[in-house]
Amino acid sequence: NDIYLLPRSYILALLAMYILMAVLFRSYSQPLMILWAVPFGAIGALLGHLFVGIEVTLWSLVGIFAVSGVVVNDNLVLIDFINKDLARGAKLLDAIRDAGADRFRPIVLTSITTFGGLTPMMLEQSLQAKFMIPMAVSLAFGVVFATFVSLFLVPATYHILDDILQLLGRFGSRLSDINSVNDP
């Protein structure tokens, strides 16, 4: 049963993140948009293992779980900026564009510095560091890959979700809007 402890704990952590973001945004859909990018961090981590040529280990999974937190943070900052811009009266497309332009540098710099900070550990050849290298590879490559997803996929998903909710609203369905700031 101990083998299932890590996946169960990860699912509980994702659920806790969802609940906290749902309370923060007063929305059920926005946390899903943010969590939508988490699997792409895992994809980047696995691609990093292929690129470097090392096997996926338990420590690789720990790195993938850590990537999830960084991905959520990047997207949280982006969605929060969009919401604040909408609250000031901006149109959705302008808010998305402004968020991308304003948050681009901090998100990219966070990813570059994370990758750069983990590079010495990935290149380390000592026996003591061997078991940590898979975690560093997962975290470094997962963060870099997820950065591009955060900057392109999540804002596009925000716009698509808004379109879907508007379309459903036209058919008489009373769904809550993406965020309370969009309510007239």
Short mmCIF file of N, CA and C in Angstrom, two decimals:
data_model
loop_
_atom_site.label_atom_id
_atom_site.label_comp_id
_atom_site.label_asym_id
_atom_site.label_seq_id
_atom_site.Cartn_x
_atom_site.Cartn_y
_atom_site.Cartn_z
N ASN A 1 0.81 -1.21 0.00
CA ASN A 1 0.00 0.00 0.00
C ASN A 1 0.84 1.26 0.00
N ASP A 2 2.09 1.19 0.45
CA ASP A 2 2.96 2.35 0.47
C ASP A 2 3.28 2.86 -0.93
N ILE A 3 3.18 1.96 -1.92
CA ILE A 3 3.49 2.36 -3.29
C ILE A 3 2.46 3.38 -3.82
N TYR A 4 1.27 3.37 -3.25
CA TYR A 4 0.22 4.28 -3.69
C TYR A 4 0.18 5.57 -2.90
N LEU A 5 1.03 5.72 -1.91
CA LEU A 5 1.03 6.90 -1.06
C LEU A 5 1.42 8.16 -1.85
N LEU A 6 2.44 8.08 -2.66
CA LEU A 6 2.89 9.25 -3.42
C LEU A 6 1.84 9.72 -4.43
N PRO A 7 1.26 8.85 -5.26
CA PRO A 7 0.22 9.32 -6.18
C PRO A 7 -1.02 9.87 -5.45
N ARG A 8 -1.41 9.22 -4.37
CA ARG A 8 -2.56 9.72 -3.60
C ARG A 8 -2.27 11.08 -3.00
N SER A 9 -1.09 11.26 -2.48
CA SER A 9 -0.70 12.55 -1.90
C SER A 9 -0.67 13.63 -2.97
N TYR A 10 -0.21 13.28 -4.15
CA TYR A 10 -0.17 14.24 -5.26
C TYR A 10 -1.57 14.66 -5.66
N ILE A 11 -2.47 13.71 -5.75
CA ILE A 11 -3.87 14.02 -6.10
C ILE A 11 -4.49 14.91 -5.02
N LEU A 12 -4.22 14.62 -3.77
CA LEU A 12 -4.72 15.46 -2.68
C LEU A 12 -4.15 16.87 -2.75
N ALA A 13 -2.87 16.98 -3.10
CA ALA A 13 -2.25 18.30 -3.24
C ALA A 13 -2.89 19.08 -4.39
N LEU A 14 -3.14 18.42 -5.51
CA LEU A 14 -3.82 19.09 -6.63
C LEU A 14 -5.23 19.52 -6.24
N LEU A 15 -5.92 18.68 -5.51
CA LEU A 15 -7.26 19.02 -5.05
C LEU A 15 -7.23 20.22 -4.10
N ALA A 16 -6.26 20.24 -3.20
CA ALA A 16 -6.11 21.37 -2.29
C ALA A 16 -5.81 22.65 -3.07
N MET A 17 -4.95 22.55 -4.09
CA MET A 17 -4.66 23.71 -4.93
C MET A 17 -5.92 24.20 -5.61
N TYR A 18 -6.71 23.26 -6.14
CA TYR A 18 -7.95 23.63 -6.82
C TYR A 18 -8.89 24.37 -5.87
N ILE A 19 -9.07 23.83 -4.68
CA ILE A 19 -9.98 24.45 -3.71
C ILE A 19 -9.51 25.85 -3.33
N LEU A 20 -8.23 26.00 -3.07
CA LEU A 20 -7.70 27.32 -2.71
C LEU A 20 -7.87 28.32 -3.85
N MET A 21 -7.61 27.88 -5.07
CA MET A 21 -7.79 28.79 -6.21
C MET A 21 -9.25 29.10 -6.47
N ALA A 22 -10.14 28.12 -6.26
CA ALA A 22 -11.57 28.36 -6.45
C ALA A 22 -12.06 29.42 -5.47
N VAL A 23 -11.57 29.37 -4.25
CA VAL A 23 -11.93 30.39 -3.26
C VAL A 23 -11.34 31.74 -3.66
N LEU A 24 -10.08 31.74 -4.07
CA LEU A 24 -9.41 32.98 -4.46
C LEU A 24 -10.11 33.66 -5.64
N PHE A 25 -10.42 32.89 -6.68
CA PHE A 25 -11.01 33.46 -7.89
C PHE A 25 -12.53 33.52 -7.85
N ARG A 26 -13.14 32.88 -6.85
CA ARG A 26 -14.61 32.77 -6.80
C ARG A 26 -15.14 32.19 -8.10
N SER A 27 -14.48 31.13 -8.55
CA SER A 27 -14.81 30.51 -9.83
C SER A 27 -14.42 29.04 -9.77
N TYR A 28 -15.22 28.22 -10.45
CA TYR A 28 -14.87 26.81 -10.55
C TYR A 28 -14.06 26.53 -11.81
N SER A 29 -14.19 27.36 -12.81
CA SER A 29 -13.53 27.10 -14.09
C SER A 29 -12.10 27.63 -14.16
N GLN A 30 -11.82 28.75 -13.52
CA GLN A 30 -10.47 29.31 -13.61
C GLN A 30 -9.40 28.41 -13.00
N PRO A 31 -9.64 27.78 -11.86
CA PRO A 31 -8.62 26.83 -11.35
C PRO A 31 -8.38 25.67 -12.32
N LEU A 32 -9.41 25.26 -13.03
CA LEU A 32 -9.23 24.19 -14.02
C LEU A 32 -8.32 24.66 -15.16
N MET A 33 -8.46 25.93 -15.56
CA MET A 33 -7.58 26.46 -16.60
C MET A 33 -6.13 26.44 -16.14
N ILE A 34 -5.92 26.78 -14.89
CA ILE A 34 -4.56 26.80 -14.34
C ILE A 34 -4.02 25.38 -14.23
N LEU A 35 -4.81 24.47 -13.72
CA LEU A 35 -4.37 23.08 -13.57
C LEU A 35 -4.23 22.37 -14.91
N TRP A 36 -4.86 22.91 -15.94
CA TRP A 36 -4.78 22.37 -17.30
C TRP A 36 -3.32 22.33 -17.78
N ALA A 37 -2.49 23.23 -17.29
CA ALA A 37 -1.10 23.30 -17.72
C ALA A 37 -0.19 22.33 -16.97
N VAL A 38 -0.64 21.78 -15.87
CA VAL A 38 0.20 20.90 -15.04
C VAL A 38 0.72 19.68 -15.82
N PRO A 39 -0.12 18.98 -16.59
CA PRO A 39 0.41 17.82 -17.33
C PRO A 39 1.52 18.19 -18.32
N PHE A 40 1.51 19.42 -18.80
CA PHE A 40 2.56 19.82 -19.74
C PHE A 40 3.91 19.96 -19.05
N GLY A 41 3.90 20.28 -17.77
CA GLY A 41 5.14 20.27 -16.99
C GLY A 41 5.70 18.86 -16.90
N ALA A 42 4.79 17.88 -16.72
CA ALA A 42 5.22 16.47 -16.66
C ALA A 42 5.75 16.02 -18.02
N ILE A 43 5.11 16.45 -19.09
CA ILE A 43 5.59 16.12 -20.44
C ILE A 43 6.98 16.68 -20.65
N GLY A 44 7.18 17.94 -20.26
CA GLY A 44 8.51 18.55 -20.38
C GLY A 44 9.55 17.81 -19.57
N ALA A 45 9.17 17.35 -18.39
CA ALA A 45 10.11 16.59 -17.55
C ALA A 45 10.50 15.28 -18.21
N LEU A 46 9.52 14.59 -18.77
CA LEU A 46 9.82 13.31 -19.44
C LEU A 46 10.65 13.53 -20.70
N LEU A 47 10.36 14.60 -21.44
CA LEU A 47 11.18 14.93 -22.62
C LEU A 47 12.61 15.27 -22.19
N GLY A 48 12.75 15.92 -21.04
CA GLY A 48 14.08 16.22 -20.51
C GLY A 48 14.86 14.96 -20.21
N HIS A 49 14.18 13.95 -19.67
CA HIS A 49 14.85 12.67 -19.42
C HIS A 49 15.31 12.02 -20.72
N LEU A 50 14.46 12.11 -21.74
CA LEU A 50 14.87 11.58 -23.06
C LEU A 50 16.06 12.35 -23.61
N PHE A 51 16.03 13.66 -23.49
CA PHE A 51 17.10 14.51 -24.02
C PHE A 51 18.43 14.24 -23.32
N VAL A 52 18.38 14.13 -22.00
CA VAL A 52 19.59 13.90 -21.22
C VAL A 52 20.02 12.44 -21.29
N GLY A 53 19.06 11.54 -21.50
CA GLY A 53 19.37 10.13 -21.62
C GLY A 53 19.44 9.39 -20.30
N ILE A 54 18.60 9.79 -19.35
CA ILE A 54 18.59 9.08 -18.07
C ILE A 54 17.21 8.47 -17.85
N GLU A 55 17.18 7.47 -16.98
CA GLU A 55 15.93 6.77 -16.68
C GLU A 55 15.07 7.60 -15.73
N VAL A 56 13.78 7.37 -15.80
CA VAL A 56 12.84 7.99 -14.87
C VAL A 56 12.88 7.18 -13.58
N THR A 57 13.07 7.88 -12.46
CA THR A 57 13.15 7.23 -11.16
C THR A 57 12.10 7.84 -10.23
N LEU A 58 12.08 7.36 -9.01
CA LEU A 58 11.19 7.93 -8.01
C LEU A 58 11.49 9.41 -7.80
N TRP A 59 12.78 9.76 -7.82
CA TRP A 59 13.16 11.17 -7.66
C TRP A 59 12.71 12.00 -8.85
N SER A 60 12.59 11.38 -10.01
CA SER A 60 12.05 12.08 -11.17
C SER A 60 10.61 12.50 -10.90
N LEU A 61 9.86 11.60 -10.28
CA LEU A 61 8.47 11.90 -9.94
C LEU A 61 8.38 13.04 -8.93
N VAL A 62 9.27 13.05 -7.98
CA VAL A 62 9.31 14.15 -7.01
C VAL A 62 9.56 15.47 -7.74
N GLY A 63 10.45 15.46 -8.73
CA GLY A 63 10.70 16.65 -9.53
C GLY A 63 9.48 17.07 -10.33
N ILE A 64 8.77 16.08 -10.87
CA ILE A 64 7.54 16.38 -11.62
C ILE A 64 6.50 17.01 -10.70
N PHE A 65 6.39 16.52 -9.49
CA PHE A 65 5.44 17.10 -8.54
C PHE A 65 5.84 18.53 -8.20
N ALA A 66 7.13 18.78 -8.09
CA ALA A 66 7.60 20.14 -7.81
C ALA A 66 7.31 21.06 -9.00
N VAL A 67 7.43 20.55 -10.20
CA VAL A 67 7.10 21.34 -11.40
C VAL A 67 5.65 21.80 -11.35
N SER A 68 4.80 20.96 -10.84
CA SER A 68 3.37 21.31 -10.76
C SER A 68 3.17 22.60 -9.97
N GLY A 69 3.88 22.75 -8.89
CA GLY A 69 3.77 23.97 -8.09
C GLY A 69 4.24 25.20 -8.84
N VAL A 70 5.33 25.07 -9.57
CA VAL A 70 5.85 26.20 -10.34
C VAL A 70 4.88 26.57 -11.46
N VAL A 71 4.33 25.56 -12.13
CA VAL A 71 3.39 25.79 -13.22
C VAL A 71 2.13 26.49 -12.69
N VAL A 72 1.63 26.02 -11.57
CA VAL A 72 0.45 26.65 -10.98
C VAL A 72 0.76 28.10 -10.62
N ASN A 73 1.93 28.35 -10.05
CA ASN A 73 2.29 29.72 -9.69
C ASN A 73 2.35 30.62 -10.92
N ASP A 74 3.01 30.19 -11.98
CA ASP A 74 3.10 31.00 -13.20
C ASP A 74 1.71 31.34 -13.75
N ASN A 75 0.85 30.35 -13.79
CA ASN A 75 -0.48 30.57 -14.35
C ASN A 75 -1.38 31.36 -13.41
N LEU A 76 -1.18 31.20 -12.13
CA LEU A 76 -1.93 31.97 -11.15
C LEU A 76 -1.66 33.46 -11.33
N VAL A 77 -0.41 33.81 -11.50
CA VAL A 77 -0.02 35.20 -11.71
C VAL A 77 -0.65 35.73 -13.01
N LEU A 78 -0.62 34.93 -14.05
CA LEU A 78 -1.16 35.34 -15.35
C LEU A 78 -2.68 35.54 -15.29
N ILE A 79 -3.40 34.59 -14.74
CA ILE A 79 -4.86 34.67 -14.67
C ILE A 79 -5.28 35.81 -13.74
N ASP A 80 -4.56 35.99 -12.64
CA ASP A 80 -4.88 37.08 -11.72
C ASP A 80 -4.72 38.43 -12.42
N PHE A 81 -3.69 38.58 -13.23
CA PHE A 81 -3.49 39.83 -13.97
C PHE A 81 -4.64 40.07 -14.94
N ILE A 82 -5.06 39.02 -15.64
CA ILE A 82 -6.19 39.14 -16.57
C ILE A 82 -7.44 39.57 -15.81
N ASN A 83 -7.71 38.94 -14.69
CA ASN A 83 -8.90 39.27 -13.90
C ASN A 83 -8.88 40.71 -13.42
N LYS A 84 -7.72 41.17 -12.95
CA LYS A 84 -7.62 42.56 -12.49
C LYS A 84 -7.82 43.54 -13.63
N ASP A 85 -7.29 43.20 -14.80
CA ASP A 85 -7.48 44.07 -15.97
C ASP A 85 -8.96 44.10 -16.37
N LEU A 86 -9.62 42.96 -16.30
CA LEU A 86 -11.06 42.92 -16.61
C LEU A 86 -11.86 43.73 -15.59
N ALA A 87 -11.44 43.69 -14.34
CA ALA A 87 -12.13 44.44 -13.29
C ALA A 87 -11.99 45.94 -13.52
N ARG A 88 -10.90 46.35 -14.16
CA ARG A 88 -10.72 47.78 -14.47
C ARG A 88 -11.48 48.19 -15.72
N GLY A 89 -12.16 47.22 -16.36
CA GLY A 89 -13.00 47.55 -17.51
C GLY A 89 -12.41 47.21 -18.87
N ALA A 90 -11.29 46.51 -18.89
CA ALA A 90 -10.68 46.13 -20.17
C ALA A 90 -11.50 45.05 -20.85
N LYS A 91 -11.41 45.00 -22.15
CA LYS A 91 -12.02 43.90 -22.91
C LYS A 91 -11.15 42.66 -22.72
N LEU A 92 -11.77 41.48 -22.88
CA LEU A 92 -11.07 40.23 -22.60
C LEU A 92 -9.80 40.07 -23.43
N LEU A 93 -9.87 40.30 -24.73
CA LEU A 93 -8.69 40.12 -25.58
C LEU A 93 -7.58 41.10 -25.19
N ASP A 94 -7.95 42.33 -24.84
CA ASP A 94 -6.95 43.30 -24.40
C ASP A 94 -6.33 42.88 -23.07
N ALA A 95 -7.16 42.35 -22.16
CA ALA A 95 -6.64 41.89 -20.87
C ALA A 95 -5.67 40.73 -21.04
N ILE A 96 -6.00 39.81 -21.95
CA ILE A 96 -5.12 38.67 -22.22
C ILE A 96 -3.80 39.16 -22.82
N ARG A 97 -3.90 40.06 -23.77
CA ARG A 97 -2.69 40.61 -24.41
C ARG A 97 -1.84 41.37 -23.39
N ASP A 98 -2.47 42.18 -22.55
CA ASP A 98 -1.73 42.93 -21.53
C ASP A 98 -1.06 42.00 -20.52
N ALA A 99 -1.76 40.94 -20.14
CA ALA A 99 -1.19 39.99 -19.18
C ALA A 99 0.03 39.30 -19.78
N GLY A 100 -0.09 38.90 -21.05
CA GLY A 100 1.05 38.26 -21.71
C GLY A 100 2.25 39.18 -21.80
N ALA A 101 1.99 40.43 -22.14
CA ALA A 101 3.09 41.40 -22.28
C ALA A 101 3.69 41.75 -20.92
N ASP A 102 2.85 41.94 -19.92
CA ASP A 102 3.34 42.38 -18.62
C ASP A 102 3.98 41.25 -17.82
N ARG A 103 3.48 40.05 -17.93
CA ARG A 103 3.98 38.92 -17.14
C ARG A 103 5.01 38.09 -17.88
N PHE A 104 5.24 38.38 -19.16
CA PHE A 104 6.19 37.60 -19.96
C PHE A 104 7.57 37.56 -19.31
N ARG A 105 8.11 38.70 -19.02
CA ARG A 105 9.46 38.76 -18.47
C ARG A 105 9.58 38.05 -17.12
N PRO A 106 8.70 38.31 -16.14
CA PRO A 106 8.85 37.59 -14.87
C PRO A 106 8.71 36.07 -15.01
N ILE A 107 7.79 35.62 -15.85
CA ILE A 107 7.59 34.18 -16.02
C ILE A 107 8.80 33.55 -16.69
N VAL A 108 9.28 34.16 -17.76
CA VAL A 108 10.45 33.62 -18.47
C VAL A 108 11.70 33.68 -17.60
N LEU A 109 11.90 34.79 -16.89
CA LEU A 109 13.08 34.89 -16.03
C LEU A 109 13.05 33.86 -14.91
N THR A 110 11.88 33.60 -14.36
CA THR A 110 11.77 32.57 -13.33
C THR A 110 12.19 31.21 -13.89
N SER A 111 11.74 30.91 -15.10
CA SER A 111 12.08 29.63 -15.72
C SER A 111 13.56 29.53 -16.04
N ILE A 112 14.12 30.59 -16.59
CA ILE A 112 15.54 30.58 -16.96
C ILE A 112 16.42 30.45 -15.71
N THR A 113 16.08 31.20 -14.66
CA THR A 113 16.90 31.12 -13.45
C THR A 113 16.74 29.76 -12.76
N THR A 114 15.56 29.18 -12.83
CA THR A 114 15.36 27.83 -12.26
C THR A 114 16.21 26.83 -13.02
N PHE A 115 16.14 26.89 -14.36
CA PHE A 115 16.94 25.98 -15.18
C PHE A 115 18.43 26.20 -14.91
N GLY A 116 18.85 27.45 -14.89
CA GLY A 116 20.26 27.76 -14.64
C GLY A 116 20.73 27.30 -13.27
N GLY A 117 19.86 27.46 -12.27
CA GLY A 117 20.22 27.04 -10.92
C GLY A 117 20.33 25.53 -10.78
N LEU A 118 19.57 24.81 -11.60
CA LEU A 118 19.61 23.34 -11.53
C LEU A 118 20.67 22.72 -12.44
N THR A 119 21.20 23.51 -13.35
CA THR A 119 22.20 22.99 -14.29
C THR A 119 23.42 22.38 -13.60
N PRO A 120 24.02 23.03 -12.58
CA PRO A 120 25.17 22.39 -11.92
C PRO A 120 24.83 21.02 -11.33
N MET A 121 23.62 20.88 -10.79
CA MET A 121 23.25 19.59 -10.23
C MET A 121 23.07 18.55 -11.34
N MET A 122 22.52 18.97 -12.48
CA MET A 122 22.33 18.03 -13.59
C MET A 122 23.67 17.58 -14.17
N LEU A 123 24.68 18.43 -14.09
CA LEU A 123 25.99 18.12 -14.65
C LEU A 123 26.93 17.44 -13.64
N GLU A 124 26.51 17.38 -12.40
CA GLU A 124 27.34 16.80 -11.34
C GLU A 124 27.58 15.32 -11.61
N GLN A 125 28.81 14.88 -11.38
CA GLN A 125 29.18 13.49 -11.63
C GLN A 125 29.46 12.70 -10.35
N SER A 126 29.40 13.34 -9.20
CA SER A 126 29.74 12.64 -7.95
C SER A 126 28.68 11.61 -7.60
N LEU A 127 29.09 10.61 -6.88
CA LEU A 127 28.20 9.53 -6.48
C LEU A 127 27.07 10.04 -5.58
N GLN A 128 27.38 11.02 -4.73
CA GLN A 128 26.37 11.55 -3.81
C GLN A 128 25.23 12.25 -4.56
N ALA A 129 25.52 12.82 -5.71
CA ALA A 129 24.50 13.58 -6.45
C ALA A 129 23.71 12.73 -7.43
N LYS A 130 24.15 11.52 -7.69
CA LYS A 130 23.53 10.69 -8.73
C LYS A 130 22.03 10.50 -8.52
N PHE A 131 21.60 10.32 -7.29
CA PHE A 131 20.18 10.08 -7.07
C PHE A 131 19.34 11.36 -7.19
N MET A 132 19.97 12.53 -7.10
CA MET A 132 19.24 13.80 -7.20
C MET A 132 19.13 14.31 -8.63
N ILE A 133 19.97 13.81 -9.50
CA ILE A 133 20.00 14.30 -10.88
C ILE A 133 18.65 14.11 -11.59
N PRO A 134 17.96 12.98 -11.46
CA PRO A 134 16.66 12.85 -12.12
C PRO A 134 15.64 13.89 -11.65
N MET A 135 15.68 14.25 -10.37
CA MET A 135 14.78 15.27 -9.87
C MET A 135 15.11 16.62 -10.48
N ALA A 136 16.39 16.94 -10.58
CA ALA A 136 16.81 18.21 -11.17
C ALA A 136 16.42 18.27 -12.64
N VAL A 137 16.58 17.18 -13.36
CA VAL A 137 16.20 17.14 -14.78
C VAL A 137 14.70 17.34 -14.93
N SER A 138 13.91 16.66 -14.11
CA SER A 138 12.46 16.82 -14.16
C SER A 138 12.05 18.26 -13.91
N LEU A 139 12.60 18.84 -12.88
CA LEU A 139 12.24 20.20 -12.52
C LEU A 139 12.70 21.21 -13.57
N ALA A 140 13.93 21.09 -14.02
CA ALA A 140 14.48 22.05 -14.98
C ALA A 140 13.75 22.01 -16.32
N PHE A 141 13.65 20.85 -16.90
CA PHE A 141 13.03 20.75 -18.22
C PHE A 141 11.51 20.92 -18.15
N GLY A 142 10.91 20.46 -17.05
CA GLY A 142 9.46 20.65 -16.89
C GLY A 142 9.09 22.11 -16.79
N VAL A 143 9.88 22.89 -16.07
CA VAL A 143 9.61 24.32 -15.92
C VAL A 143 9.77 25.04 -17.26
N VAL A 144 10.82 24.72 -17.99
CA VAL A 144 11.04 25.38 -19.28
C VAL A 144 9.91 25.07 -20.26
N PHE A 145 9.54 23.81 -20.36
CA PHE A 145 8.47 23.41 -21.28
C PHE A 145 7.14 24.04 -20.87
N ALA A 146 6.84 24.01 -19.59
CA ALA A 146 5.57 24.54 -19.10
C ALA A 146 5.48 26.06 -19.23
N THR A 147 6.61 26.73 -19.28
CA THR A 147 6.60 28.18 -19.44
C THR A 147 5.92 28.58 -20.74
N PHE A 148 6.26 27.89 -21.80
CA PHE A 148 5.65 28.23 -23.09
C PHE A 148 4.17 27.88 -23.11
N VAL A 149 3.81 26.81 -22.43
CA VAL A 149 2.40 26.45 -22.32
C VAL A 149 1.66 27.53 -21.53
N SER A 150 2.28 28.00 -20.46
CA SER A 150 1.66 29.03 -19.64
C SER A 150 1.44 30.32 -20.42
N LEU A 151 2.38 30.65 -21.25
CA LEU A 151 2.28 31.92 -21.98
C LEU A 151 1.36 31.86 -23.19
N PHE A 152 1.10 30.68 -23.71
CA PHE A 152 0.28 30.59 -24.92
C PHE A 152 -1.02 29.81 -24.71
N LEU A 153 -0.93 28.63 -24.15
CA LEU A 153 -2.11 27.76 -24.04
C LEU A 153 -3.13 28.27 -23.02
N VAL A 154 -2.67 28.69 -21.86
CA VAL A 154 -3.60 29.11 -20.81
C VAL A 154 -4.37 30.37 -21.20
N PRO A 155 -3.72 31.40 -21.75
CA PRO A 155 -4.51 32.56 -22.20
C PRO A 155 -5.50 32.19 -23.32
N ALA A 156 -5.09 31.31 -24.22
CA ALA A 156 -6.01 30.87 -25.28
C ALA A 156 -7.17 30.10 -24.68
N THR A 157 -6.89 29.28 -23.68
CA THR A 157 -7.95 28.52 -23.00
C THR A 157 -8.92 29.46 -22.30
N TYR A 158 -8.40 30.53 -21.71
CA TYR A 158 -9.25 31.53 -21.05
C TYR A 158 -10.25 32.10 -22.07
N HIS A 159 -9.75 32.46 -23.23
CA HIS A 159 -10.61 33.05 -24.27
C HIS A 159 -11.62 32.02 -24.78
N ILE A 160 -11.18 30.80 -25.00
CA ILE A 160 -12.08 29.75 -25.48
C ILE A 160 -13.18 29.47 -24.46
N LEU A 161 -12.81 29.40 -23.18
CA LEU A 161 -13.79 29.14 -22.14
C LEU A 161 -14.81 30.28 -22.07
N ASP A 162 -14.34 31.50 -22.21
CA ASP A 162 -15.25 32.64 -22.23
C ASP A 162 -16.23 32.53 -23.40
N ASP A 163 -15.72 32.16 -24.56
CA ASP A 163 -16.59 31.98 -25.74
C ASP A 163 -17.63 30.89 -25.50
N ILE A 164 -17.22 29.78 -24.91
CA ILE A 164 -18.14 28.67 -24.65
C ILE A 164 -19.23 29.10 -23.68
N LEU A 165 -18.83 29.79 -22.60
CA LEU A 165 -19.82 30.22 -21.61
C LEU A 165 -20.78 31.25 -22.20
N GLN A 166 -20.28 32.13 -23.06
CA GLN A 166 -21.18 33.08 -23.72
C GLN A 166 -22.14 32.36 -24.65
N LEU A 167 -21.65 31.38 -25.38
CA LEU A 167 -22.50 30.61 -26.29
C LEU A 167 -23.58 29.86 -25.50
N LEU A 168 -23.20 29.23 -24.41
CA LEU A 168 -24.18 28.53 -23.57
C LEU A 168 -25.18 29.50 -22.97
N GLY A 169 -24.73 30.70 -22.63
CA GLY A 169 -25.62 31.72 -22.10
C GLY A 169 -26.66 32.15 -23.11
N ARG A 170 -26.33 32.15 -24.38
CA ARG A 170 -27.28 32.52 -25.44
C ARG A 170 -28.39 31.51 -25.58
N PHE A 171 -28.13 30.26 -25.18
CA PHE A 171 -29.14 29.22 -25.30
C PHE A 171 -30.01 29.14 -24.05
N GLY A 172 -29.90 30.13 -23.19
CA GLY A 172 -30.78 30.18 -22.02
C GLY A 172 -30.23 29.49 -20.79
N SER A 173 -29.07 28.90 -20.88
CA SER A 173 -28.49 28.25 -19.72
C SER A 173 -27.88 29.32 -18.81
N ARG A 174 -28.18 29.28 -17.53
CA ARG A 174 -27.66 30.28 -16.59
C ARG A 174 -26.45 29.72 -15.87
N LEU A 175 -25.33 29.68 -16.57
CA LEU A 175 -24.08 29.28 -15.93
C LEU A 175 -23.42 30.52 -15.36
N SER A 176 -22.68 30.33 -14.29
CA SER A 176 -21.93 31.47 -13.77
C SER A 176 -20.84 31.82 -14.76
N ASP A 177 -20.53 33.09 -14.84
CA ASP A 177 -19.51 33.55 -15.77
C ASP A 177 -18.15 33.04 -15.32
N ILE A 178 -17.14 33.25 -16.16
CA ILE A 178 -15.79 32.80 -15.81
C ILE A 178 -15.38 33.39 -14.47
N ASN A 179 -15.75 34.61 -14.24
CA ASN A 179 -15.37 35.28 -13.01
C ASN A 179 -16.43 36.31 -12.70
N SER A 180 -16.60 36.62 -11.44
CA SER A 180 -17.61 37.58 -11.06
C SER A 180 -17.33 38.97 -11.62
N VAL A 181 -16.07 39.27 -12.02
CA VAL A 181 -15.76 40.59 -12.58
C VAL A 181 -16.38 40.74 -13.97
N ASN A 182 -16.74 39.64 -14.63
CA ASN A 182 -17.36 39.73 -15.95
C ASN A 182 -18.85 39.96 -15.87
N ASP A 183 -19.44 39.82 -14.68
CA ASP A 183 -20.88 40.01 -14.55
C ASP A 183 -21.24 41.47 -14.76
N PRO A 184 -22.32 41.76 -15.49
CA PRO A 184 -22.71 43.17 -15.68
C PRO A 184 -23.23 43.81 -14.42
#
